[in-house]
C-alpha cells in the first residue's frame, strides 16, 4: 500500500485528534488553538492536493480501516468527486479561520475562544469525514459530529442566536433521524452498510417498498439539512444571527457537504435507473428545485436585513444545485452544473457572508438601507461584495455565469425547456435584490457628513486578516469564471462523470 | 491568420482601468492613462485593417472551453473591424472631450467615470471583435453593467430611477439573448459567426427559427427599436460625453451590430428571405424611423431630441440589414461609422452648450449661434448630414439605402423608399428650427451677445468630428472604411 493511500484517513483522524489537542493547548496559551488549526488544516490542504492528483492519474483510493474487508469493515473511498469537494471544504475552512482571527475578538467573548476553535476543528473533521467515507453508517456519525458542533457554534455568540440555534437543533435532529431510519431500512433488506456493496445488492430489490421508503427517508433527511425550499425554515435566522465566521462556513461548505451526501445516494448507492424508472423522482426533484429557486429569490427581495437576504439567496442558489442533480439523469451537463455550482456558490456566498460580517464589525450595520456610502468607507469589502454579488447574479465573466450556462445547457439537452426560463428569470430576480445593496453602497447620495458610523471603532481600518480572505474569494469568483470556460477542468469533470457512473463523458 | 492583436486591443482599456484606479489621487496622470489607452487601442485596431481588406480574418482563440465547439476567442472580419474603428477612433476624441467637460463642470467621482468608461469601451470592442455568440455575449453584458454607473453619474434620485429603468430594459434583454444563444448552440452545435448564416439551421423547423429570431430581436433592444426604446431617452441624464460615445455609438451600435450579425452571420440571408422574417424586421425598422422622428419633433430638451433622432437613425441600419441585398447592407454597414461621427458631434455640441451656458432646452437657445459660432457651425454641418444632404457623410449611406430599397421591386420598393424619404423630411423638421433660431433667433432679454465658446478641450474634439463628417463624404475610404464595407459585403454575397 502506497503512502498516499493513507492520506484520507490521516486527514480525518488527525483532524479529530487536533481538535482535542487544541482544547488542551488552549489552557497554555489563548493563541495556540488558532495557530494549531491553521497549521494542521494547511497541512491537510497539501495532502488533499496530492490525493486529487493521485485520483486523477492513478484512480480512486480505497482504504480499509483496520484491514477489515469492506462488507464488514469501514471503507474510505476517495474518487474525483470527493477529492474535489475535499479541497473546496479544506480551503474554505482555512479562509474562514483566517477571517475569524480578528472577527472572533469582536463577536465572541474571550473565554470562549478556545472552545470556539475546538468546535470549528471538530466541525471540519465531521465535514472531512462525510466527504471521505464510503460507509453509510460511518457517514451518519460524521454527519452528527458536523451538525452537533454546528448547533453549538451558532449558539456560541449567545443572545439572539440562541433561538435559531434551538430551531436548528430540532430540525437538524429530525433530519438526522430520517437519515438513520433510511439507512436502517436499507440495512434490513441488504445486510450491508458499505456503499459499493449496497450498490451491487440493491438492483434486485428496486421494486421492494422497503428500499424505496428507505431511499425516500434518506433524501428527505438530507434535504432538511440542505434547506431545500419547503424545509428551509430553520435556516434564515441561523445565518442571520450566527457568528459571521460560522455563517460563512455554513453557507459555503457545510451545506455543500450535505449536497454531496445527496449526490452519493443518487449516483453511488442507488443508480440513475432506480431514480428514473422505479420511483420517477428526477422530474419531481427538478420542479422542487425550480420552486426553491424562485421562492428563495422572492423572499430575498422582501428582506431588509442584509444577512437574512443572503440566507434566502442561499435557499434559491441551493435550488440551482438541486436542479443540476435532478437533470443529471437526462444530461451530463446537469451534473457538471451542480458540481460547478458547488464551488461557485461556496466562494461567492462565502465572500458575501464574510463581507456582511465585516460590515457589521466595522460599521455596526445590519440593514440594507443603512449601507449608504459604504463604498467610500470600506472600499475593499464593498468591491468584493460587488464582485461576489455579480457572480451570484450570473453576469458573464464571473463564476456564476458558468454554472448558469451549464444548467441552461442541461435543460436544453434534457428537453426540459421550462427550466431555461426559470434559470434566466432567477438571474433577474437575483439582480433585483443584490443591486439594491450595490446601489446603496456606491450610488445613493448620502446626506450625512463624512463621519464614522455608529458602531465603528474610530480610526481603525478593517484588519488585514479579514480583508485578505474576502479578496481571495472575490478574485476566485472571477478566476473561476474564466477557468470554467477553458478546458482545464475537463479531466476532473470526466473523472467525476465516470466515477459516478453516468456512462457519458464530455 | 493568427495574431494576438485582438487580445491586446481588449486588454488596453482593462489595463488602463486598473491604472486609473491606482492613480486616482493625481487627476493629470489618471487622464493621461485614458488618452494613452485610447490612442494605442485605435492604432492597434487600425493596424489590422490592411490585412482584413485582403479578405483575411484575424483569429485569436483565447480558451477552448469544456463545451464542444464553444471557445472564447476573437475573429476580426471586415464588418467587426468597421465597428471597432468607429468606436476606438471616437474614443480618442471623446477622452479629450471628457477631460475638458468633466473639469469645466467640476463633476464628482471622476475616477469612477473614467474607470467605467474604459470597461464600456472594452465591452464595445469585444463585441466588435468576437468570433462567436458566447464571446459576444460576455462583452455585451459588460457594456450593460459598466454603463450603469455612467448613467446614474449624477446620483440624484432621478438619475437612480433612470438607471433602474436602464437595467429593467437591458437586463431582461440580456437574459433573452442568452436564451437565444444557448438555443442556437443546442440546435446547431456551434455559435460561430459564419458569413451567410450557420448551415445547420437550414434543417430546423421554421417555427423554431422564427422564435429564435424574435429572441435575438428582443435580446438586442440595445438597438432601441420601437416600442422598446424608452430606456435611451431616459439614459440621457448621463453626462454628455457618455451620451455621445455610449448612447450614440458604443452601446446602441453594439445593439444594431448584433442585429446585423444575426441577420447576416447566424440566421443567414437566405433563411431570412425564405421565412419572410426580413419583412418583420423591415417593418419594425420603418415604424421606428418614422415614429422616432415624430417623437423627436416634440422634445424640447436638446439631448432628448438627439436621443429620439438616434432611435430613428439606428433603424436605418436595421432597415439596411433587413432588406437583404448588397446595396442595402453596404448602406447599413457604412451608416455605422458615418452616423457615429455625425451623431457624436451633435451630442458633443449639446455638451459644449451646457458647459458654456448651462442650457439644456432648445427653447432657451435662441441666438446661441452668435455666441458659439464654431459649436453651432459643427452642429449645422452634421445636422445637414443627418438629413442626408451632400456634402456630408450621411448622404452616402442614405444613397446606398435608397438603392437597396429600389432593388426590391414593387410594391416594397415604393414603401421603403417613401419611408426613407419621409423620415429624412422629418429630420429637416426637427433640426432646422434649432439651427434657424440659433443663428437668427432673438436673444432673450438680458442675454449677452459676445463670443463665449466652451473650453478648447471641449471645442477641439467636436470640430474634428464635424470635419471628419465632411471628409467622409469626399474620401469615404478614410480609415479604410469603404474598402472594409466592400469586403464585408463581398463576404456575405460572394465576390467583390
Coordinates of N, CA and C in Angstrom, one line a residue, chain B residues 309-488:
Chain B
X309 N -33.7 61.2 -32.3 CA -33.1 61.2 -33.6 C -32.2 59.9 -33.7
X310 N -31.5 59.6 -32.7 CA -30.6 58.4 -32.7 C -31.5 57.2 -32.9
X311 N -32.6 57.1 -32.2 CA -33.5 55.9 -32.3 C -33.9 55.8 -33.8
X312 N -34.3 56.9 -34.3 CA -34.8 56.9 -35.7 C -33.6 56.5 -36.7
X313 N -32.4 57.0 -36.4 CA -31.3 56.8 -37.3 C -30.8 55.3 -37.2
X314 N -30.9 54.8 -36.0 CA -30.4 53.4 -35.8 C -31.2 52.5 -36.7
X315 N -32.5 52.8 -36.8 CA -33.3 51.9 -37.6 C -33.0 52.0 -39.1
X316 N -32.3 53.0 -39.6 CA -31.8 53.0 -40.9 C -30.9 51.8 -41.1
X317 N -30.0 51.6 -40.1 CA -29.1 50.4 -40.1 C -29.9 49.1 -40.1
X318 N -30.9 49.1 -39.2 CA -31.7 47.8 -39.2 C -32.4 47.6 -40.5
X319 N -32.9 48.7 -41.0 CA -33.6 48.6 -42.3 C -32.7 48.0 -43.4
X320 N -31.5 48.6 -43.4 CA -30.5 48.2 -44.4 C -30.2 46.7 -44.3
X321 N -30.1 46.2 -43.0 CA -29.8 44.8 -42.9 C -31.1 44.0 -43.3
X322 N -32.2 44.5 -43.0 CA -33.5 43.7 -43.3 C -33.8 43.6 -44.7
X323 N -33.3 44.6 -45.5 CA -33.7 44.5 -47.0 C -32.8 43.4 -47.7
X324 N -31.8 43.0 -47.1 CA -31.1 41.8 -47.5 C -30.4 41.8 -48.9
X325 N -30.3 43.0 -49.5 CA -29.5 43.0 -50.7 C -28.2 43.7 -50.5
X326 N -27.3 43.6 -51.5 CA -25.9 44.0 -51.3 C -25.9 45.5 -51.0
X327 N -26.6 46.3 -51.8 CA -26.5 47.8 -51.6 C -27.0 48.2 -50.2
X328 N -28.2 47.6 -49.8 CA -28.8 48.0 -48.6 C -27.9 47.6 -47.4
X329 N -27.2 46.4 -47.5 CA -26.4 46.0 -46.4 C -25.1 46.9 -46.4
X330 N -24.6 47.2 -47.5 CA -23.5 48.2 -47.5 C -23.9 49.5 -46.9
X331 N -25.1 49.9 -47.2 CA -25.6 51.2 -46.6 C -25.7 51.1 -45.1
X332 N -26.2 49.9 -44.6 CA -26.3 49.7 -43.2 C -24.9 49.7 -42.6
X333 N -23.9 49.0 -43.2 CA -22.6 48.9 -42.6 C -21.9 50.3 -42.6
X334 N -22.1 51.0 -43.6 CA -21.4 52.3 -43.7 C -22.0 53.4 -42.8
X335 N -23.3 53.1 -42.6 CA -24.0 54.1 -41.7 C -23.5 54.0 -40.3
X336 N -22.9 52.8 -39.9 CA -22.4 52.7 -38.5 C -21.3 53.7 -38.2
X337 N -20.2 53.8 -39.0 CA -19.3 54.9 -38.7 C -19.8 56.3 -39.0
X338 N -20.5 56.4 -40.1 CA -20.9 57.8 -40.5 C -21.9 58.4 -39.5
X339 N -22.9 57.6 -39.2 CA -23.8 58.1 -38.2 C -23.1 58.3 -36.9
X340 N -22.2 57.4 -36.6 CA -21.4 57.6 -35.3 C -20.7 59.0 -35.3
X341 N -20.0 59.3 -36.4 CA -19.3 60.6 -36.4 C -20.2 61.8 -36.3
X342 N -21.3 61.6 -37.1 CA -22.3 62.8 -37.1 C -23.0 63.0 -35.8
X343 N -23.5 61.8 -35.2 CA -24.3 62.0 -34.0 C -23.5 62.4 -32.8
X344 N -22.2 61.9 -32.8 CA -21.4 62.2 -31.7 C -21.1 63.7 -31.7
X345 N -21.0 64.3 -32.9 CA -20.7 65.7 -33.0 C -21.9 66.5 -32.4
X346 N -23.1 66.0 -32.7 CA -24.3 66.7 -32.2 C -24.4 66.6 -30.7
X347 N -24.0 65.5 -30.1 CA -24.1 65.3 -28.7 C -23.0 66.2 -28.0
X348 N -21.8 66.2 -28.7 CA -20.7 67.0 -28.1 C -21.1 68.4 -28.1
X349 N -21.8 68.9 -29.2 CA -22.2 70.3 -29.2 C -23.2 70.5 -28.1
X350 N -24.1 69.6 -27.8 CA -25.1 69.8 -26.7 C -24.3 69.9 -25.4
X351 N -23.3 69.1 -25.3 CA -22.5 69.2 -24.1 C -21.7 70.5 -24.0
X352 N -21.2 71.0 -25.1 CA -20.5 72.2 -25.1 C -21.4 73.4 -24.7
X353 N -22.6 73.3 -25.3 CA -23.6 74.4 -24.9 C -23.8 74.4 -23.4
X354 N -24.0 73.1 -22.9 CA -24.2 73.0 -21.4 C -23.0 73.6 -20.6
X355 N -21.8 73.3 -21.1 CA -20.6 73.8 -20.4 C -20.6 75.3 -20.4
X356 N -20.8 75.9 -21.6 CA -20.6 77.3 -21.8 C -21.8 78.1 -21.2
X357 N -23.0 77.6 -21.4 CA -24.2 78.4 -21.0 C -25.1 77.8 -20.0
X358 N -24.8 76.5 -19.6 CA -25.7 75.8 -18.7 C -27.1 75.6 -19.2
X359 N -27.3 75.6 -20.5 CA -28.6 75.5 -21.1 C -28.8 74.1 -21.6
X360 N -30.0 73.5 -21.4 CA -30.3 72.2 -21.9 C -31.5 72.2 -22.9
X361 N -32.3 73.2 -22.8 CA -33.5 73.2 -23.6 C -33.4 74.0 -24.9
X362 N -34.0 73.5 -25.9 CA -33.9 74.2 -27.2 C -34.6 75.5 -27.2
X363 N -35.6 75.7 -26.4 CA -36.4 76.9 -26.4 C -35.5 78.1 -25.8
X364 N -34.5 77.7 -25.0 CA -33.6 78.7 -24.4 C -32.5 79.1 -25.3
X365 N -32.3 78.4 -26.5 CA -31.1 78.5 -27.2 C -31.2 79.5 -28.3
X366 N -32.2 80.4 -28.4 CA -32.2 81.3 -29.4 C -31.0 82.2 -29.4
X367 N -30.4 82.4 -30.6 CA -29.3 83.3 -30.7 C -28.0 82.7 -30.3
X368 N -28.0 81.5 -29.9 CA -26.8 80.9 -29.3 C -25.7 80.7 -30.4
X369 N -26.1 80.7 -31.7 CA -25.1 80.6 -32.8 C -24.2 81.8 -32.8
X370 N -24.7 82.9 -32.4 CA -23.8 84.1 -32.4 C -22.8 84.0 -31.2
X371 N -23.3 83.4 -30.1 CA -22.3 83.3 -29.0 C -21.3 82.2 -29.2
X372 N -21.7 81.1 -29.8 CA -20.9 79.9 -30.0 C -20.8 79.5 -31.5
X373 N -20.2 80.4 -32.3 CA -20.3 80.1 -33.8 C -19.7 78.7 -34.2
X374 N -18.5 78.4 -33.6 CA -17.9 77.1 -34.0 C -18.8 76.0 -33.7
X375 N -19.2 76.0 -32.4 CA -20.1 74.8 -32.0 C -21.3 74.7 -32.9
X376 N -22.0 75.8 -33.1 CA -23.2 75.7 -33.9 C -22.9 75.4 -35.4
X377 N -21.8 75.9 -35.8 CA -21.4 75.5 -37.2 C -21.3 74.0 -37.3
X378 N -20.5 73.4 -36.4 CA -20.4 72.0 -36.4 C -21.7 71.3 -36.3
X379 N -22.6 71.9 -35.4 CA -23.9 71.3 -35.3 C -24.7 71.3 -36.6
X380 N -24.6 72.5 -37.3 CA -25.4 72.6 -38.5 C -24.8 71.6 -39.6
X381 N -23.5 71.6 -39.7 CA -23.0 70.7 -40.7 C -23.5 69.3 -40.5
X382 N -23.4 68.8 -39.3 CA -23.7 67.4 -39.0 C -25.2 67.2 -39.1
X383 N -26.0 68.2 -38.7 CA -27.4 68.1 -38.9 C -27.8 67.9 -40.3
X384 N -27.1 68.7 -41.2 CA -27.3 68.5 -42.6 C -27.0 67.1 -43.0
X385 N -25.9 66.6 -42.4 CA -25.6 65.2 -42.7 C -26.6 64.2 -42.3
X386 N -27.2 64.5 -41.1 CA -28.3 63.6 -40.6 C -29.4 63.5 -41.6
X387 N -29.8 64.7 -42.1 CA -30.9 64.7 -43.1 C -30.5 63.9 -44.3
X388 N -29.2 63.9 -44.6 CA -28.8 63.1 -45.8 C -28.5 64.0 -47.0
X389 N -28.1 65.2 -46.8 CA -27.7 66.0 -47.9 C -26.2 66.1 -48.1
X390 N -25.8 66.3 -49.3 CA -24.3 66.5 -49.5 C -24.0 67.9 -49.0
X391 N -22.8 68.2 -48.7 CA -21.6 67.4 -48.8 C -21.2 66.7 -47.5
X392 N -22.1 66.0 -46.8 CA -21.8 65.4 -45.6 C -22.0 63.9 -45.7
X393 N -21.3 63.1 -44.8 CA -21.2 61.7 -45.0 C -22.6 61.0 -45.1
X394 N -23.6 61.5 -44.3 CA -24.9 60.9 -44.3 C -25.5 60.6 -45.6
X395 N -25.1 61.5 -46.6 CA -25.6 61.3 -48.0 C -25.3 60.0 -48.5
X396 N -24.1 59.6 -48.3 CA -23.6 58.3 -48.9 C -24.4 57.1 -48.4
X397 N -24.5 57.1 -47.1 CA -25.2 55.9 -46.6 C -26.7 55.9 -47.0
X398 N -27.3 57.1 -47.0 CA -28.7 57.1 -47.5 C -28.9 56.7 -48.9
X399 N -27.9 57.1 -49.7 CA -27.9 56.8 -51.1 C -27.9 55.3 -51.3
X400 N -27.0 54.6 -50.6 CA -26.9 53.2 -50.6 C -28.2 52.5 -50.2
X401 N -28.8 53.1 -49.1 CA -30.1 52.5 -48.6 C -31.2 52.7 -49.7
X402 N -31.2 53.8 -50.4 CA -32.2 54.0 -51.4 C -32.0 53.0 -52.5
X403 N -30.8 52.9 -52.9 CA -30.5 51.9 -54.0 C -31.0 50.5 -53.5
X404 N -30.7 50.2 -52.3 CA -31.1 48.9 -51.7 C -32.6 48.7 -51.8
X405 N -33.3 49.8 -51.4 CA -34.8 49.7 -51.4 C -35.3 49.6 -52.8
X406 N -34.7 50.3 -53.8 CA -35.1 50.2 -55.2 C -35.0 48.8 -55.7
X407 N -33.9 48.1 -55.3 CA -33.7 46.7 -55.8 C -34.8 45.8 -55.5
X408 N -35.6 46.1 -54.5 CA -36.7 45.2 -54.0 C -37.7 44.9 -55.1
X409 N -38.0 45.9 -55.9 CA -39.1 45.8 -56.8 C -40.4 46.1 -56.1
X410 N -41.4 46.4 -56.9 CA -42.7 46.8 -56.3 C -43.3 45.6 -55.6
X411 N -44.2 45.8 -54.6 CA -44.5 47.1 -54.1 C -43.6 47.6 -52.9
X412 N -42.7 46.7 -52.4 CA -41.9 47.1 -51.3 C -41.0 48.3 -51.6
X413 N -40.5 48.3 -52.8 CA -39.5 49.4 -53.1 C -40.1 50.7 -52.8
X414 N -41.4 50.9 -53.3 CA -42.0 52.2 -53.1 C -42.2 52.5 -51.6
X415 N -42.7 51.5 -50.9 CA -43.0 51.7 -49.5 C -41.7 52.2 -48.7
X416 N -40.7 51.4 -48.9 CA -39.5 51.7 -48.0 C -38.8 52.9 -48.5
X417 N -38.8 53.1 -49.9 CA -38.2 54.4 -50.4 C -39.0 55.6 -49.8
X418 N -40.3 55.5 -49.7 CA -41.0 56.6 -49.2 C -40.8 56.8 -47.7
X419 N -40.6 55.6 -47.0 CA -40.3 55.7 -45.6 C -39.0 56.5 -45.4
X420 N -38.0 56.1 -46.2 CA -36.7 56.8 -46.0 C -36.8 58.3 -46.3
X421 N -37.5 58.6 -47.3 CA -37.6 60.0 -47.7 C -38.5 60.8 -46.7
X422 N -39.6 60.2 -46.2 CA -40.4 60.9 -45.2 C -39.6 61.1 -44.0
X423 N -38.8 60.1 -43.6 CA -38.0 60.2 -42.4 C -37.0 61.3 -42.5
X424 N -36.4 61.4 -43.7 CA -35.4 62.5 -43.9 C -36.1 63.8 -43.8
X425 N -37.3 63.9 -44.4 CA -38.0 65.2 -44.3 C -38.3 65.6 -42.8
X426 N -38.6 64.6 -42.1 CA -38.9 64.8 -40.6 C -37.6 65.3 -40.0
X427 N -36.5 64.7 -40.4 CA -35.2 65.2 -39.9 C -35.0 66.7 -40.1
X428 N -35.4 67.1 -41.3 CA -35.3 68.5 -41.5 C -36.2 69.3 -40.5
X429 N -37.4 68.7 -40.3 CA -38.3 69.4 -39.4 C -37.8 69.6 -38.0
X430 N -37.1 68.6 -37.5 CA -36.7 68.8 -36.1 C -35.3 69.4 -36.0
X431 N -34.5 69.4 -37.0 CA -33.1 70.0 -36.9 C -33.2 71.5 -37.3
X432 N -33.9 71.8 -38.4 CA -33.9 73.1 -38.9 C -34.2 74.2 -37.9
X433 N -35.3 74.0 -37.2 CA -35.7 75.1 -36.2 C -34.5 75.4 -35.2
X434 N -33.8 74.4 -34.8 CA -32.7 74.6 -33.9 C -31.7 75.5 -34.5
X435 N -31.3 75.2 -35.8 CA -30.2 76.0 -36.5 C -30.8 77.4 -36.7
X436 N -32.0 77.4 -37.2 CA -32.6 78.7 -37.5 C -32.6 79.7 -36.3
X437 N -33.1 79.2 -35.2 CA -33.2 80.0 -34.0 C -31.8 80.3 -33.4
X438 N -30.9 79.4 -33.6 CA -29.5 79.6 -33.1 C -28.8 80.8 -33.8
X439 N -29.0 80.9 -35.1 CA -28.3 81.9 -35.8 C -29.1 83.2 -36.0
X440 N -30.4 83.0 -36.2 CA -31.3 84.2 -36.5 C -32.2 84.5 -35.4
X441 N -32.4 83.7 -34.4 CA -33.3 83.9 -33.3 C -32.9 85.1 -32.5
X442 N -33.9 85.7 -31.8 CA -33.6 86.9 -30.9 C -33.1 86.3 -29.6
X443 N -32.1 87.0 -29.1 CA -31.6 86.7 -27.8 C -32.6 87.0 -26.8
X444 N -32.7 86.2 -25.7 CA -33.7 86.6 -24.7 C -33.2 87.8 -23.9
X445 N -34.1 88.5 -23.2 CA -33.8 89.7 -22.6 C -32.6 89.5 -21.6
X446 N -31.7 90.4 -21.7 CA -30.5 90.4 -20.7 C -29.4 89.5 -21.2
X447 N -29.6 88.8 -22.4 CA -28.6 87.9 -22.9 C -27.4 88.7 -23.4
X448 N -26.2 88.2 -23.3 CA -25.1 88.9 -23.8 C -24.7 88.4 -25.2
X449 N -24.4 89.2 -26.1 CA -24.0 88.8 -27.4 C -22.5 88.9 -27.6
X450 N -21.8 88.1 -26.9 CA -20.4 88.1 -27.1 C -19.9 86.6 -27.3
X451 N -18.8 86.5 -27.9 CA -18.3 85.1 -28.1 C -17.9 84.5 -26.8
X452 N -18.5 83.3 -26.5 CA -18.2 82.6 -25.3 C -18.2 81.1 -25.6
X453 N -17.2 80.6 -26.3 CA -17.2 79.2 -26.6 C -16.8 78.4 -25.4
X454 N -17.0 77.1 -25.5 CA -16.6 76.2 -24.4 C -15.1 76.1 -24.4
X455 N -14.5 75.6 -23.4 CA -13.0 75.4 -23.3 C -12.5 74.7 -24.5
X456 N -11.2 74.9 -24.8 CA -10.6 74.3 -26.0 C -10.7 72.8 -26.1
X457 N -10.5 72.2 -24.9 CA -10.5 70.7 -24.9 C -11.9 70.2 -25.2
X458 N -12.9 71.0 -25.0 CA -14.3 70.6 -25.4 C -14.5 70.9 -26.9
X459 N -14.0 72.1 -27.3 CA -14.3 72.5 -28.6 C -13.6 71.7 -29.7
X460 N -12.3 71.4 -29.4 CA -11.5 70.8 -30.4 C -12.1 69.4 -30.9
X461 N -12.4 68.5 -30.0 CA -13.0 67.2 -30.5 C -14.2 67.4 -31.4
X462 N -15.1 68.3 -31.0 CA -16.3 68.4 -31.8 C -16.0 69.0 -33.2
X463 N -15.0 69.9 -33.2 CA -14.6 70.4 -34.5 C -14.0 69.3 -35.4
X464 N -13.2 68.4 -34.8 CA -12.6 67.3 -35.5 C -13.7 66.4 -36.1
X465 N -14.6 66.0 -35.2 CA -15.6 65.0 -35.7 C -16.5 65.7 -36.8
X466 N -16.8 67.0 -36.7 CA -17.6 67.6 -37.7 C -16.8 67.6 -39.0
X467 N -15.4 67.9 -38.9 CA -14.6 67.9 -40.1 C -14.6 66.5 -40.7
X468 N -14.5 65.5 -39.9 CA -14.5 64.2 -40.5 C -15.8 63.8 -41.1
X469 N -16.9 64.3 -40.6 CA -18.2 64.0 -41.2 C -18.2 64.5 -42.7
X470 N -17.5 65.6 -42.9 CA -17.4 66.2 -44.3 C -16.3 65.4 -45.1
X471 N -15.2 65.1 -44.4 CA -14.1 64.3 -45.1 C -14.6 63.0 -45.6
X472 N -15.5 62.4 -44.8 CA -16.0 61.1 -45.2 C -16.8 61.2 -46.5
X473 N -17.4 62.3 -46.7 CA -18.2 62.5 -47.9 C -17.3 62.4 -49.2
X474 N -16.2 63.2 -49.0 CA -15.3 63.3 -50.2 C -14.3 62.1 -50.3
X475 N -13.9 61.6 -49.1 CA -13.0 60.4 -49.1 C -13.6 59.3 -48.2
X476 N -14.6 58.6 -48.8 CA -15.2 57.6 -47.9 C -14.3 56.5 -47.5
X477 N -13.1 56.5 -48.1 CA -12.1 55.4 -47.7 C -11.2 55.8 -46.6
X478 N -11.5 57.0 -45.9 CA -10.7 57.3 -44.8 C -10.8 56.2 -43.7
X479 N -9.7 55.8 -43.1 CA -9.6 54.7 -42.2 C -10.1 53.4 -42.9
X480 N -9.9 53.3 -44.2 CA -10.2 52.1 -44.9 C -11.7 51.7 -44.9
X481 N -12.6 52.7 -44.5 CA -14.0 52.3 -44.2 C -14.7 51.7 -45.5
X482 N -14.5 52.4 -46.6 CA -15.2 51.9 -47.8 C -14.7 50.6 -48.2
X483 N -13.4 50.4 -48.2 CA -12.9 49.1 -48.5 C -13.4 48.0 -47.6
X484 N -13.4 48.3 -46.3 CA -13.9 47.3 -45.4 C -15.4 46.9 -45.7
X485 N -16.2 48.0 -46.0 CA -17.6 47.7 -46.3 C -17.7 46.8 -47.5
X486 N -16.9 47.1 -48.5 CA -16.9 46.3 -49.7 C -16.5 44.9 -49.4
X487 N -15.5 44.7 -48.6 CA -15.0 43.4 -48.2 C -16.1 42.6 -47.5
X488 N -16.7 43.3 -46.5 CA -17.7 42.7 -45.7 C -18.9 42.2 -46.6

